[in-house]
Tab-separated table of C-alpha atoms in Angstrom:
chain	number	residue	atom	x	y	z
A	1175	UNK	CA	11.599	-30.250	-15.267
A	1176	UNK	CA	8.413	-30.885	-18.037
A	1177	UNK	CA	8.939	-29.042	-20.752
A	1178	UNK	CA	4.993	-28.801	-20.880
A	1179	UNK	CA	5.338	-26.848	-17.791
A	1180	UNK	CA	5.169	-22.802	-17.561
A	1181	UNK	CA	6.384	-21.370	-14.271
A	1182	UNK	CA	4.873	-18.265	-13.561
A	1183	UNK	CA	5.471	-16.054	-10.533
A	1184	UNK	CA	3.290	-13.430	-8.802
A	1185	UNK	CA	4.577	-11.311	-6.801
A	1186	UNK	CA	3.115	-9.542	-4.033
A	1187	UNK	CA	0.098	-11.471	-4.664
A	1188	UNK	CA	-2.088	-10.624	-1.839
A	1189	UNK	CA	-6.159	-11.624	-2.816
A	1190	UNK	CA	-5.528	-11.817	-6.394
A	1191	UNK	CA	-6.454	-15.942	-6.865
A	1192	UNK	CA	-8.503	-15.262	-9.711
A	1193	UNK	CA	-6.073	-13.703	-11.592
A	1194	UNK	CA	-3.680	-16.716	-11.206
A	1195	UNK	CA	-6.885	-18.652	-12.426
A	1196	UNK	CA	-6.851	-16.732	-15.380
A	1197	UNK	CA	-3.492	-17.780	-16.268
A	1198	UNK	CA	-4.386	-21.514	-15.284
A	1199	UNK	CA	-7.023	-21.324	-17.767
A	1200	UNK	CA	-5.241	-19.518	-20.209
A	1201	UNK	CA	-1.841	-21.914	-20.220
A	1202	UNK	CA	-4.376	-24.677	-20.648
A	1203	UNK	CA	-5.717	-23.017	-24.371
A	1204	UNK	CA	-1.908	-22.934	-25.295
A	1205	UNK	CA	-1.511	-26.567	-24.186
A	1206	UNK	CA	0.511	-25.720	-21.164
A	1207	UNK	CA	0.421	-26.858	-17.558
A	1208	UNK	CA	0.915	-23.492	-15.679
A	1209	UNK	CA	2.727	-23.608	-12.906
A	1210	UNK	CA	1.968	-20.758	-10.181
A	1211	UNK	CA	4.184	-19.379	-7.710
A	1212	UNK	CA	3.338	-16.489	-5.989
A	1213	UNK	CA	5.425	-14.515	-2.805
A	1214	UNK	CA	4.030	-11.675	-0.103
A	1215	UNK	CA	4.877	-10.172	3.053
A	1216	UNK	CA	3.505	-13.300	4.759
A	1217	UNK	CA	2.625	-15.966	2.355
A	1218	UNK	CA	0.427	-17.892	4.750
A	1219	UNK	CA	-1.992	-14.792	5.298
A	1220	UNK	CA	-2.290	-14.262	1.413
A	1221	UNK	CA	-5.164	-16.237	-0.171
A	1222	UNK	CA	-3.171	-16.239	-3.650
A	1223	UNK	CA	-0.206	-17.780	-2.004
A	1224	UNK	CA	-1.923	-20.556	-0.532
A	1225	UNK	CA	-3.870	-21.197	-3.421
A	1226	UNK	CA	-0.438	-21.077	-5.614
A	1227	UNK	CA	1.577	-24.075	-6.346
A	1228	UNK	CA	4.507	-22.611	-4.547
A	1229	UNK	CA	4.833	-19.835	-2.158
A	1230	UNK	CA	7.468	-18.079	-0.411
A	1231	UNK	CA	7.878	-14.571	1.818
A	1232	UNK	CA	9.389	-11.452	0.429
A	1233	UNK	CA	10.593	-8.248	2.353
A	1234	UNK	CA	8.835	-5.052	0.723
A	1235	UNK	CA	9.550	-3.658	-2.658
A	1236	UNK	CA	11.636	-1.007	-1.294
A	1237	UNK	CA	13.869	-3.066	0.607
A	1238	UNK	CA	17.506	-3.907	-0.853
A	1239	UNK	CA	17.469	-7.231	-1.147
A	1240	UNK	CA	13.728	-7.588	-2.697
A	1241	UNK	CA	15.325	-7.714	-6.269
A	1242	UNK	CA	17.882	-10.036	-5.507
A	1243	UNK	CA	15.916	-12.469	-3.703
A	1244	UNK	CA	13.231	-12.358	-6.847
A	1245	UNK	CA	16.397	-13.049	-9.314
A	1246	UNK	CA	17.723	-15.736	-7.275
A	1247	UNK	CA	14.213	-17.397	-7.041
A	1248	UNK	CA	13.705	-17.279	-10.846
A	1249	UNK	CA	16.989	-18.791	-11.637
A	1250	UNK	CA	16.464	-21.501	-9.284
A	1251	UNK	CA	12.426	-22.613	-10.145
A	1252	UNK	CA	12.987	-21.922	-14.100
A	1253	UNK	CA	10.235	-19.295	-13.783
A	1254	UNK	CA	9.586	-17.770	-17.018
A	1255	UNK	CA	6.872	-15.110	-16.316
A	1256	UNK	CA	6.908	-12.714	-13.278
A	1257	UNK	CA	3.595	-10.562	-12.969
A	1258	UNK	CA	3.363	-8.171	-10.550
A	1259	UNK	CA	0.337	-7.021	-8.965
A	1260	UNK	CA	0.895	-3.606	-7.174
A	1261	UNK	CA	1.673	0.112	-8.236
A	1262	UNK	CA	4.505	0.265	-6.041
A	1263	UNK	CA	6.678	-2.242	-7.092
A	1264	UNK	CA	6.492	-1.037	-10.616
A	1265	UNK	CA	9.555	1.362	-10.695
A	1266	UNK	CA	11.357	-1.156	-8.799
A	1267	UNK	CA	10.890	-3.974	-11.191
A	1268	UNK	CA	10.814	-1.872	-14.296
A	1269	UNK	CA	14.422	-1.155	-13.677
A	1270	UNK	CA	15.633	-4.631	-12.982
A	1271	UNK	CA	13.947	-5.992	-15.886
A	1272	UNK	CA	16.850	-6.073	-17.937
A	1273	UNK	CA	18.538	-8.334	-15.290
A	1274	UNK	CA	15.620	-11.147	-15.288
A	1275	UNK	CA	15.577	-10.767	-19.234
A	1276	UNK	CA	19.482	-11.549	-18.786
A	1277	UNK	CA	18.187	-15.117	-16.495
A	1278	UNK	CA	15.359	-16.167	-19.217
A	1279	UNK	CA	12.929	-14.048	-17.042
A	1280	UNK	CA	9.575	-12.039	-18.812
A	1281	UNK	CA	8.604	-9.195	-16.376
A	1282	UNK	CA	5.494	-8.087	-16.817
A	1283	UNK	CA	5.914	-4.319	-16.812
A	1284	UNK	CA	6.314	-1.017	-19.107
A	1285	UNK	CA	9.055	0.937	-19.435
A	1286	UNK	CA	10.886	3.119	-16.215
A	1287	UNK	CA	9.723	6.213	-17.904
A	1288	UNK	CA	5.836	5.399	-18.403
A	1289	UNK	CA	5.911	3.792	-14.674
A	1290	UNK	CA	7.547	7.720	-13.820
A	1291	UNK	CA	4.105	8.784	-15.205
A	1292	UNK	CA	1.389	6.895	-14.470
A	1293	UNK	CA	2.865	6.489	-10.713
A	1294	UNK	CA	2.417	10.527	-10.871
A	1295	UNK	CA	-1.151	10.793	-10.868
A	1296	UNK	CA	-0.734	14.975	-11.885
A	1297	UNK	CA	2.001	13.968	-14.444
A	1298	UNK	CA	-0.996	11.609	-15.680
A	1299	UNK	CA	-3.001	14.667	-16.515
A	1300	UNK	CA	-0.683	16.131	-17.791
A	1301	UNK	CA	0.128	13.740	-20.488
A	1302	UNK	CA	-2.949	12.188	-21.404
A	1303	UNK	CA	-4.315	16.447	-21.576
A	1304	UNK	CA	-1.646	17.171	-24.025
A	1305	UNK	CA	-2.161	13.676	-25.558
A	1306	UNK	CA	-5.827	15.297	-26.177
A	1307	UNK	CA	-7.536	12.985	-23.626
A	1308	UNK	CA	-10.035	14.575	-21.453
A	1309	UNK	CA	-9.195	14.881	-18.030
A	1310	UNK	CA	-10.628	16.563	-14.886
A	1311	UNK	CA	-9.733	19.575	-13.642
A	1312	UNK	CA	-6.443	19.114	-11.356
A	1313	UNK	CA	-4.067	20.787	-9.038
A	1314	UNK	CA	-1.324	20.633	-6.094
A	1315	UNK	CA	-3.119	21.052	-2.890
A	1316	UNK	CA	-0.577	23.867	-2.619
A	1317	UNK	CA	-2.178	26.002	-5.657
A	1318	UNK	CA	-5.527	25.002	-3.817
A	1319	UNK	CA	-4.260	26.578	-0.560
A	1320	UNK	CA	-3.239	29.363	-2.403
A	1321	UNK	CA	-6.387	30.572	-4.500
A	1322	UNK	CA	-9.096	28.793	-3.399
A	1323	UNK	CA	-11.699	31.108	-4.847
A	1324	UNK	CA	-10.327	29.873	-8.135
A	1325	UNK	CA	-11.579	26.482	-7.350
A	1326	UNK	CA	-15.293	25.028	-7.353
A	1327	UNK	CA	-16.584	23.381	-4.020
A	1328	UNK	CA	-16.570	20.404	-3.243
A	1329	UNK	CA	-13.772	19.073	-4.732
A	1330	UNK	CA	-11.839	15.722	-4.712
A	1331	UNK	CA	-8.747	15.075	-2.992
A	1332	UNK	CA	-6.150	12.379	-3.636
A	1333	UNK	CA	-2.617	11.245	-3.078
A	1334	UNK	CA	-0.499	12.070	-6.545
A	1335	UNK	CA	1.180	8.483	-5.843
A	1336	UNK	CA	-1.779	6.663	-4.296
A	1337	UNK	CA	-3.478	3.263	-5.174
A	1338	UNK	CA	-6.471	1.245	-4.016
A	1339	UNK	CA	-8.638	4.258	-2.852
A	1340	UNK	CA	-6.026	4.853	-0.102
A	1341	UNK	CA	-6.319	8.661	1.143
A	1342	UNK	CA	-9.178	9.847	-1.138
A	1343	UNK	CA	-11.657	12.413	0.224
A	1344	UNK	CA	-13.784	14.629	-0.857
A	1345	UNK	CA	-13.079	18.446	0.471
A	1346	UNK	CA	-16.594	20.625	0.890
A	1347	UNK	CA	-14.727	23.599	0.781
A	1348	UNK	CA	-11.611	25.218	0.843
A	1349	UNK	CA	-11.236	25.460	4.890
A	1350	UNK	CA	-10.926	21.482	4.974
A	1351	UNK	CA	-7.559	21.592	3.612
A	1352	UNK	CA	-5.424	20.700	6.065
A	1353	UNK	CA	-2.070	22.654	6.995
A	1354	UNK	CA	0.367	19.729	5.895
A	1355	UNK	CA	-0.150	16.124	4.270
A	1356	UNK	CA	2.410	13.387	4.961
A	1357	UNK	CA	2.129	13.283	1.071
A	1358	UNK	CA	1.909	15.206	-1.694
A	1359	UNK	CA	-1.606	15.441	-2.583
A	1360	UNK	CA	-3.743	16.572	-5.553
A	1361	UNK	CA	-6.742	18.243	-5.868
A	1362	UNK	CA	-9.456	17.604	-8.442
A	1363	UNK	CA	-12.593	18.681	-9.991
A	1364	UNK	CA	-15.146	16.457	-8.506
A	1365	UNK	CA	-17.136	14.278	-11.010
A	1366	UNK	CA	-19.783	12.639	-10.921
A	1367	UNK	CA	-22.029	9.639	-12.917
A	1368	UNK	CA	-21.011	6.074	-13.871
A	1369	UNK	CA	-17.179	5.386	-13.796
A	1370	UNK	CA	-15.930	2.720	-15.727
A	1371	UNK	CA	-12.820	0.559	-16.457
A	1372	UNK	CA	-10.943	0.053	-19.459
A	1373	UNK	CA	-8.587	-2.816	-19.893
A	1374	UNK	CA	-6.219	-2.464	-22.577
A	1375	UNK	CA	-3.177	-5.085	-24.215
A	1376	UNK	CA	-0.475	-3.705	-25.782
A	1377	UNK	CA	1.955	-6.346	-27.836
A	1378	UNK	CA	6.372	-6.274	-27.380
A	1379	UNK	CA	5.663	-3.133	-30.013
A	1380	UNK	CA	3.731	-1.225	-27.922
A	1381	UNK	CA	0.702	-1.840	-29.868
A	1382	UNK	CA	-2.572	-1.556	-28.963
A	1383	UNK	CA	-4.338	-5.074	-29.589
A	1384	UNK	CA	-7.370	-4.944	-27.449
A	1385	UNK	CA	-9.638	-2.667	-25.423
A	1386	UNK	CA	-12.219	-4.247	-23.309
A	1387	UNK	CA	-14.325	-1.296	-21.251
A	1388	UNK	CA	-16.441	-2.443	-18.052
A	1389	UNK	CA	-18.806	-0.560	-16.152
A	1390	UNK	CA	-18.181	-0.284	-12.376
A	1391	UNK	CA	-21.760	-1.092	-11.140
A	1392	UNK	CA	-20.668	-1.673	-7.553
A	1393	UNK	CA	-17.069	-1.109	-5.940
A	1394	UNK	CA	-15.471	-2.360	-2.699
A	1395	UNK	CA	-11.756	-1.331	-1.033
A	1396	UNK	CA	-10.874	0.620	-4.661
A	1397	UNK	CA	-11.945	-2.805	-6.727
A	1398	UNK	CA	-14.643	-3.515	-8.961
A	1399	UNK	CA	-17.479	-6.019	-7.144
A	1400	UNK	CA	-19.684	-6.088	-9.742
A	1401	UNK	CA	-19.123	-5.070	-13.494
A	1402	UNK	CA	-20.821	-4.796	-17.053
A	1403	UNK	CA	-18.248	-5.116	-20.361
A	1404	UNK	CA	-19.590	-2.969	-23.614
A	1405	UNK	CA	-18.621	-1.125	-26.123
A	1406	UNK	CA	-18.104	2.281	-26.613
A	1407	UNK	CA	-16.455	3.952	-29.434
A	1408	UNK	CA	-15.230	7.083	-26.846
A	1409	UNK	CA	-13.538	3.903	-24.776
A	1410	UNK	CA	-11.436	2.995	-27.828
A	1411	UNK	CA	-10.230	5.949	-28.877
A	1412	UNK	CA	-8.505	7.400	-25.532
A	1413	UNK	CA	-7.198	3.686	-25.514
A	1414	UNK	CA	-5.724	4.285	-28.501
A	1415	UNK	CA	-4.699	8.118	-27.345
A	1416	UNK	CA	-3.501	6.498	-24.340
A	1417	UNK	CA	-0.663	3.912	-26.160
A	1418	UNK	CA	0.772	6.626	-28.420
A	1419	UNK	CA	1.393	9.236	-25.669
A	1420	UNK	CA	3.370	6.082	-23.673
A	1421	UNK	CA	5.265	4.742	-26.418
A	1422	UNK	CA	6.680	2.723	-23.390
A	1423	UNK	CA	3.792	0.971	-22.663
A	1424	UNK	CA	3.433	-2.573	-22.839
A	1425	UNK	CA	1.104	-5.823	-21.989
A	1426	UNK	CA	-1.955	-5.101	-19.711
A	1427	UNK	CA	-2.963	-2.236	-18.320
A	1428	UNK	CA	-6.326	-0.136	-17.282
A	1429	UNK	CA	-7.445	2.834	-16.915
A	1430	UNK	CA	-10.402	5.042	-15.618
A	1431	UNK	CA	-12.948	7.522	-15.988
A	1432	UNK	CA	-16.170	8.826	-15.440
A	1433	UNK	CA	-18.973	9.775	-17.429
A	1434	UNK	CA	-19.826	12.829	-16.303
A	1435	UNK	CA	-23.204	14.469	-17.643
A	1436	UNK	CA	-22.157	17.531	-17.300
A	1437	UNK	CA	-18.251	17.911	-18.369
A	1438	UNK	CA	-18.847	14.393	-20.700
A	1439	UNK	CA	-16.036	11.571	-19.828
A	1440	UNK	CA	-12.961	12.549	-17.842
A	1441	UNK	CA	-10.084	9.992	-17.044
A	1442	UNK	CA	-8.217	10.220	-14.049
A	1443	UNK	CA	-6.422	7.170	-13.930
A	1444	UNK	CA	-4.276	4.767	-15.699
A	1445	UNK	CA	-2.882	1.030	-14.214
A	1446	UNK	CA	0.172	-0.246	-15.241
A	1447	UNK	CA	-0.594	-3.603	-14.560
A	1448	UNK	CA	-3.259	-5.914	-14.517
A	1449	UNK	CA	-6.138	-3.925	-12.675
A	1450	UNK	CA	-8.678	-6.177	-10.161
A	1451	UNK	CA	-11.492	-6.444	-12.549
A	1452	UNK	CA	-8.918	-8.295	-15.585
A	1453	UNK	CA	-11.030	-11.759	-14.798
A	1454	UNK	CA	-13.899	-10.158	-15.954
A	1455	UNK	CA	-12.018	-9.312	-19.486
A	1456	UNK	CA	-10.610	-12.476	-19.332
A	1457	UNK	CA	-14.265	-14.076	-19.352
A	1458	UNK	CA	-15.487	-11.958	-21.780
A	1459	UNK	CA	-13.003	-13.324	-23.990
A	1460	UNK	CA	-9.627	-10.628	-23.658
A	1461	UNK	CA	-7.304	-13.057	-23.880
A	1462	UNK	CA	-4.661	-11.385	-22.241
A	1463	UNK	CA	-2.957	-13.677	-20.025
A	1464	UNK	CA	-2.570	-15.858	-22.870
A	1465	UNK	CA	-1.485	-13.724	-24.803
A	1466	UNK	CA	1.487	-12.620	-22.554
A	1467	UNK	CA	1.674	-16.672	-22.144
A	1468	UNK	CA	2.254	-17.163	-26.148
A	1469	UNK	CA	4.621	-13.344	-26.013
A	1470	UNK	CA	6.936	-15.340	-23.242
A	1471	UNK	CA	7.274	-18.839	-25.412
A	1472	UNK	CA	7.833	-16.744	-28.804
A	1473	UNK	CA	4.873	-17.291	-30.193
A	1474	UNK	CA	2.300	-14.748	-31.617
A	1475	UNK	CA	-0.154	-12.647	-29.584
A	1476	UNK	CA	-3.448	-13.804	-29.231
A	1477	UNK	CA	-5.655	-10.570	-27.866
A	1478	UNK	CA	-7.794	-8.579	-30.215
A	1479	UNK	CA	-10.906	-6.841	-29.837
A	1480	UNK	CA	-12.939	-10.339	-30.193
A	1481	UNK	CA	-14.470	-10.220	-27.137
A	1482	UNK	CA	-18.350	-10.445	-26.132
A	1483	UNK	CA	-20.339	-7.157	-24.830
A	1484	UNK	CA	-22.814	-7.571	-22.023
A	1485	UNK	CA	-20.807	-10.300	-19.776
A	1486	UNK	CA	-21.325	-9.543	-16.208
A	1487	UNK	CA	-18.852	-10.365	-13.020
A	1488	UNK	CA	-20.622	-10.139	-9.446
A	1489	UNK	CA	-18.030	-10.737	-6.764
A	1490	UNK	CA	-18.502	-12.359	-3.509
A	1491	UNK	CA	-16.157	-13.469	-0.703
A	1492	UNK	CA	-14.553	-17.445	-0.705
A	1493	UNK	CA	-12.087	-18.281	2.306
A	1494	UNK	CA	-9.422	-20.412	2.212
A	1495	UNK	CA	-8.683	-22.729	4.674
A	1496	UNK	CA	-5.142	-24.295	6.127
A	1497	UNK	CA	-4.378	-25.694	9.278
C-alpha cells in the first residue's frame, strides 16, 4: 500500500458526500491522496457510499457485532481515520476507541462521559447553565404534566435523546401533552428569531482552536440549506464556555442557539461530531478536516480562527447514478 495514501472511513455515511469532499480536499493541502471508505445499512442506497472509494454494509450501531466488524475492517484496509457521522453511534464508538487506538485506528469522537451529556439533551442544560451558558427554559414532560400553570404557552417539545429534528413539536398549551411518549421527552421555553450554528475544533488537549459561527438562513430535514459565517464575540465565548465544562471534548463539534430578542441568545444544542453545515466552515477556511488529517499522521494542528466572515453555502439536490 502507498505510503502517500490516507485511508479514511465513514461510517454510517448516509448523504454526507460533501463532507468526504472536505477531507479529499483537505488530504490534498497535506500532500496526501485520501482514500475514502465509507459503510451504511445499505451501501448502494447511500449517496456517500457510492461516491466513496470503497463501500461496504454494516448492521446498526446497537447491534453486537457492529464494533467488531468496524475493527476487523480497519485492520484489514490500513484505515487510519474513522469519522462517524450520527449521534447514536457516539457512545458506542466512544467506548471502543481504545480498541481501534490499540489497531493504529484515530476515532473521531470525545470522551464516554461528554457523549453521556450531550446525548442527554436536559443533562445539556444542565451543564452548559452551570457552565454559565445561557440556555432556555427546560423541563421533563412529567414536571410539565404536573404544573402546567407554571409553564408559558406555547412551548417546545423534544426528545431528550433526539437528532435531526426527529419528534419536535411545538405544544399550544398544556392539554396537548399526551398521556405517554415512547420516549422520554423534554419540554422547553419556546424561542424565537435567527438560530445559528457554531462549529468548533478542539486539539488531542481539549483545546479550543477555532470557532466558526453560521447563520441558518434556510433549513431542510434538521440541516442547514443555506447559511451565512460571521463573527460574533457572544459566539466565541460560550465556545470557549462550552470546552471547559467538557474537558472531554475533542476534534469537531457544533452547537446551537437562537437569538432571541426577547430572552437574548439561548443554546439548546451541542453536536459531538461533525454537524451538516461543516463544508460551509470548511470553505470559509476552518480547516478542520485537515487538521484531524495532520492530528492522525503526528503532525501539528492546523485550525485557528483564520477563517473569512461573510462566505455563503446554498444547498441544492445532485443524484447519483449506478446501474
Amino acid at each position: 500500500m502507498s505510503a502517500n495514501v490516507f485511508r479514511v472511513l465513514f461510517t454510517s455515511a448516509g448523504r454526507r458526500v460533501e463532507l468526504t469532499w472536505c477531507f479529499r480536499r483537505a488530504g490534498a493541502k497535506l500532500g496526501r491522496e485520501v482514500e475514502v471508505h465509507a459503510c451504511d445499512l445499505d451501501p448502494a442506497l447511500s449517496a456517500a457510499c457510492l461516491e466513496a472509494d470503497h463501500a461496504f454494509a454494516v448492521p446498526r450501531c446497537t447491534d453486537p457485532d457492529y464494533v467488531p466488524l468496524l475493527l476487523d475492517y480497519c485492520r484489514e484496509n490500513a484505515i487510519e481515520l474513522l469519522v462517524p457521522t450520527i449521534d447514536t453511534e457516539l457512545a458506542v464508538l466512544a467506548a471502543a476507541r481504545e480498541r481501534f487506538a490499540e489497531e493504529g485506528v484515530l476515532v473521531h469522537v470525545s470522551d464516554p462521559a461528554t457523549i453521556a451529556v450531550v446525548r442527554d439533551k436536559a443533562r445539556t442544560v444542565g451543564v452548559l447553565q452551570d457552565a454559565g451558558v445561557p440556555v432556555p427554559r427546560s423541563a421533563p414532560v412529567e414536571a410539565v404534566r404536573a404544573e402546567p400553570e407554571a409553564w408559558t404557552w406555547p412551548s417546545f417539545i423534544k426528545p431528550a435523546g433526539g437528532s435531526a429534528s426527529r419528534g419536535i413539536g411545538v405544544l399550544q398549551s398544556a392539554a396537548q401533552i399526551e398521556d405517554a411518549y415512547a420516549e422520554p421527552m423534554l419540554v422547553q421555553e419556546l424561542l424565537e428569531g435567527p438560530e445559528y450554528t457554531v462549529n468548533i475544533y478542539l486539539d488531542a488537549r481539549g483545546r479550543l482552536l477555532s470557532t466558526v459561527p453560521h447563520r441558518r438562513l434556510s433549513v431542510r430535514g434538521g440541516e442547514v440549506e443555506k447559511g451565512r459565517t460571521l463573527r460574533d464575540a457572544r459566539m466565541a465565548g460560550f465556545a470557549q464556555a462550552i470546552a471547559d465544562a467538557l474537558p472531554g471534548a475533542r476534534g469537531a463539534m457544533c452547537f446551537q442557539l437562537i437569538d432571541d430578542p426577547r430572552r437574548g441568545p439561548r443554546v439548546f444544542e451541542i453536536n459531538a461530531r461533525f454537524g451538516g453545515g461543516y463544508p460551509l466552515a470548511d470553505y470559509a477556511g476552518g480547516r478542520f478536516a485537515e487538521s484531524l488529517i495532520a492530528q492522525t499522521l503526528g503532525q501539528r494542528d492546523v485550525a485557528s480562527d483564520d477563517w473569512r466572515e461573510g462566505v455563503t453555502m446554498v444547498r441544492y439536490d445532485k443524484a447519483v447514478f449506478r446501474g
